[in-house]
Amino acid sequence: MNLIISLGGNKNDTLFSFNEAIKFLEKDIGNILSQSKVHTSKAWGFKEKTNDFLNQIIEIKTELSPLEILKITQEIETKLGRKSKSISAIYQDRVIDIDILFYGNLILKSPKLTIPHYLLHEREFILKPLSEIKPNFIHPVLNKTIKNLLLSFKE
């Protein structure tokens, strides 16, 4: 199955963490098929001013289940110094954040995981690098291409 994930972070060693995460992803999840360049964006969802974010999209061929992937990505975040997820919807600076965006065309809603990622269409910082490698991929819930979702930010 083709898995699409995002990497994000806004601390000084985030770029190093991306490189290390890619090594772990390839070792523990599957073969990397493509990856976007690293993009810079303003912080989103923070109550106070903070560092700009780096964002990258990775496409991986995997045989693992979504919940197995979630467990592994959370372990990778911890190995690379991620302390905690956002608390009570208050975002915090982080060295790395790994989100599962798509798992083929699977639609999944569970207490632990929602696929496709429920906010990706509202995040230009995800859509830009995603459109670099998968512009014609059709969002299985919204039934729009990634390119069209990104264009909605420019209207």
Short mmCIF file of C-alpha atoms in Angstrom, two decimals, residues 5-123:
data_model
loop_
_atom_site.label_atom_id
_atom_site.label_comp_id
_atom_site.label_asym_id
_atom_site.label_seq_id
_atom_site.Cartn_x
_atom_site.Cartn_y
_atom_site.Cartn_z
CA ILE A 5 3.06 11.03 5.69
CA SER A 6 4.12 14.53 6.64
CA LEU A 7 7.10 15.63 8.67
CA GLY A 8 6.98 18.94 10.51
CA GLY A 9 8.99 20.72 13.14
CA ASN A 10 10.22 24.13 14.25
CA LYS A 11 13.26 23.69 16.47
CA ASN A 12 16.90 24.25 15.55
CA ASP A 13 17.63 20.56 14.91
CA THR A 14 14.48 19.82 12.92
CA LEU A 15 16.29 19.33 9.59
CA PHE A 16 18.62 16.79 11.22
CA SER A 17 15.55 15.07 12.73
CA PHE A 18 13.89 14.87 9.29
CA ASN A 19 16.95 13.11 7.89
CA GLU A 20 17.05 10.70 10.80
CA ALA A 21 13.29 10.08 10.59
CA ILE A 22 13.59 9.20 6.90
CA LYS A 23 16.21 6.58 7.77
CA PHE A 24 13.94 5.08 10.46
CA LEU A 25 10.89 5.19 8.16
CA GLU A 26 12.73 3.29 5.45
CA LYS A 27 14.12 0.76 7.93
CA ASP A 28 10.92 0.21 9.93
CA ILE A 29 8.01 0.93 7.57
CA GLY A 30 8.96 0.44 3.92
CA ASN A 31 10.63 1.70 0.76
CA ILE A 32 10.51 5.43 0.18
CA LEU A 33 8.98 6.10 -3.23
CA SER A 34 9.20 9.89 -3.27
CA GLN A 35 9.73 12.87 -1.04
CA SER A 36 9.09 16.57 -1.45
CA LYS A 37 11.71 19.19 -0.86
CA VAL A 38 11.65 20.75 2.59
CA HIS A 39 9.30 23.76 2.74
CA THR A 40 9.25 26.59 5.28
CA SER A 41 5.99 28.00 6.61
CA LYS A 42 4.73 30.27 9.36
CA ALA A 43 3.58 28.53 12.53
CA TRP A 44 -0.12 27.61 12.46
CA GLY A 45 -2.43 27.21 15.46
CA PHE A 46 -0.07 28.66 18.09
CA LYS A 47 -1.29 31.18 20.66
CA GLU A 48 2.12 32.91 20.82
CA LYS A 49 4.68 33.83 18.17
CA THR A 50 7.15 31.03 17.53
CA ASN A 51 9.72 29.79 15.00
CA ASP A 52 8.79 29.05 11.40
CA PHE A 53 8.14 25.41 10.57
CA LEU A 54 9.84 23.05 8.20
CA ASN A 55 7.51 20.65 6.37
CA GLN A 56 8.14 17.68 4.11
CA ILE A 57 5.98 14.96 2.55
CA ILE A 58 7.17 11.36 2.20
CA GLU A 59 5.54 8.58 0.17
CA ILE A 60 6.34 5.04 1.31
CA LYS A 61 5.45 1.60 -0.04
CA THR A 62 4.47 -0.54 2.97
CA GLU A 63 2.80 -3.78 3.95
CA LEU A 64 2.12 -2.64 7.53
CA SER A 65 -1.33 -1.73 8.84
CA PRO A 66 -2.20 1.90 9.67
CA LEU A 67 -2.15 1.20 13.43
CA GLU A 68 1.25 -0.50 13.17
CA ILE A 69 2.50 2.56 11.26
CA LEU A 70 1.07 4.90 13.90
CA LYS A 71 2.88 3.03 16.67
CA ILE A 72 6.18 3.14 14.77
CA THR A 73 5.90 6.83 13.86
CA GLN A 74 5.19 7.73 17.48
CA GLU A 75 8.25 5.71 18.54
CA ILE A 76 10.36 7.57 15.95
CA GLU A 77 9.12 10.92 17.28
CA THR A 78 10.13 9.89 20.80
CA LYS A 79 13.58 8.63 19.67
CA LEU A 80 14.18 11.99 18.00
CA GLY A 81 13.27 14.01 21.08
CA ARG A 82 9.55 14.74 20.79
CA LYS A 83 8.31 15.22 24.33
CA SER A 84 4.54 15.29 23.93
CA LYS A 85 1.72 15.95 21.51
CA SER A 86 -0.36 19.10 21.75
CA ILE A 87 -2.17 19.47 25.06
CA SER A 88 -5.82 20.57 25.06
CA ALA A 89 -5.45 21.77 21.43
CA ILE A 90 -2.61 24.10 22.47
CA TYR A 91 0.24 23.65 20.03
CA GLN A 92 3.82 23.44 21.24
CA ASP A 93 7.20 23.82 19.55
CA ARG A 94 8.55 20.47 18.44
CA VAL A 95 11.65 18.97 16.93
CA ILE A 96 9.51 16.63 14.80
CA ASP A 97 5.91 15.72 14.17
CA ILE A 98 4.97 12.80 11.94
CA ASP A 99 1.40 12.60 10.66
CA ILE A 100 -0.23 9.93 8.53
CA LEU A 101 -2.03 11.73 5.72
CA PHE A 102 -3.17 8.93 3.41
CA TYR A 103 -2.99 5.15 3.29
CA GLY A 104 -3.94 4.44 -0.33
CA ASN A 105 -7.61 5.38 -0.63
CA LEU A 106 -8.50 4.04 2.81
CA ILE A 107 -11.02 5.97 4.89
CA LEU A 108 -10.57 5.20 8.59
CA LYS A 109 -12.08 6.80 11.69
CA SER A 110 -11.05 5.29 14.98
CA PRO A 111 -10.32 6.72 18.43
CA LYS A 112 -6.58 6.47 17.71
CA LEU A 113 -6.36 7.44 14.05
CA THR A 114 -8.26 9.20 11.29
CA ILE A 115 -7.25 8.66 7.65
CA PRO A 116 -7.18 10.79 5.58
CA HIS A 117 -5.80 13.27 8.09
CA TYR A 118 -8.84 15.32 9.07
CA LEU A 119 -7.18 18.76 8.74
CA LEU A 120 -4.88 18.34 5.76
CA HIS A 121 -7.20 20.21 3.36
CA GLU A 122 -7.09 23.24 5.71
CA ARG A 123 -3.31 23.34 5.88
#
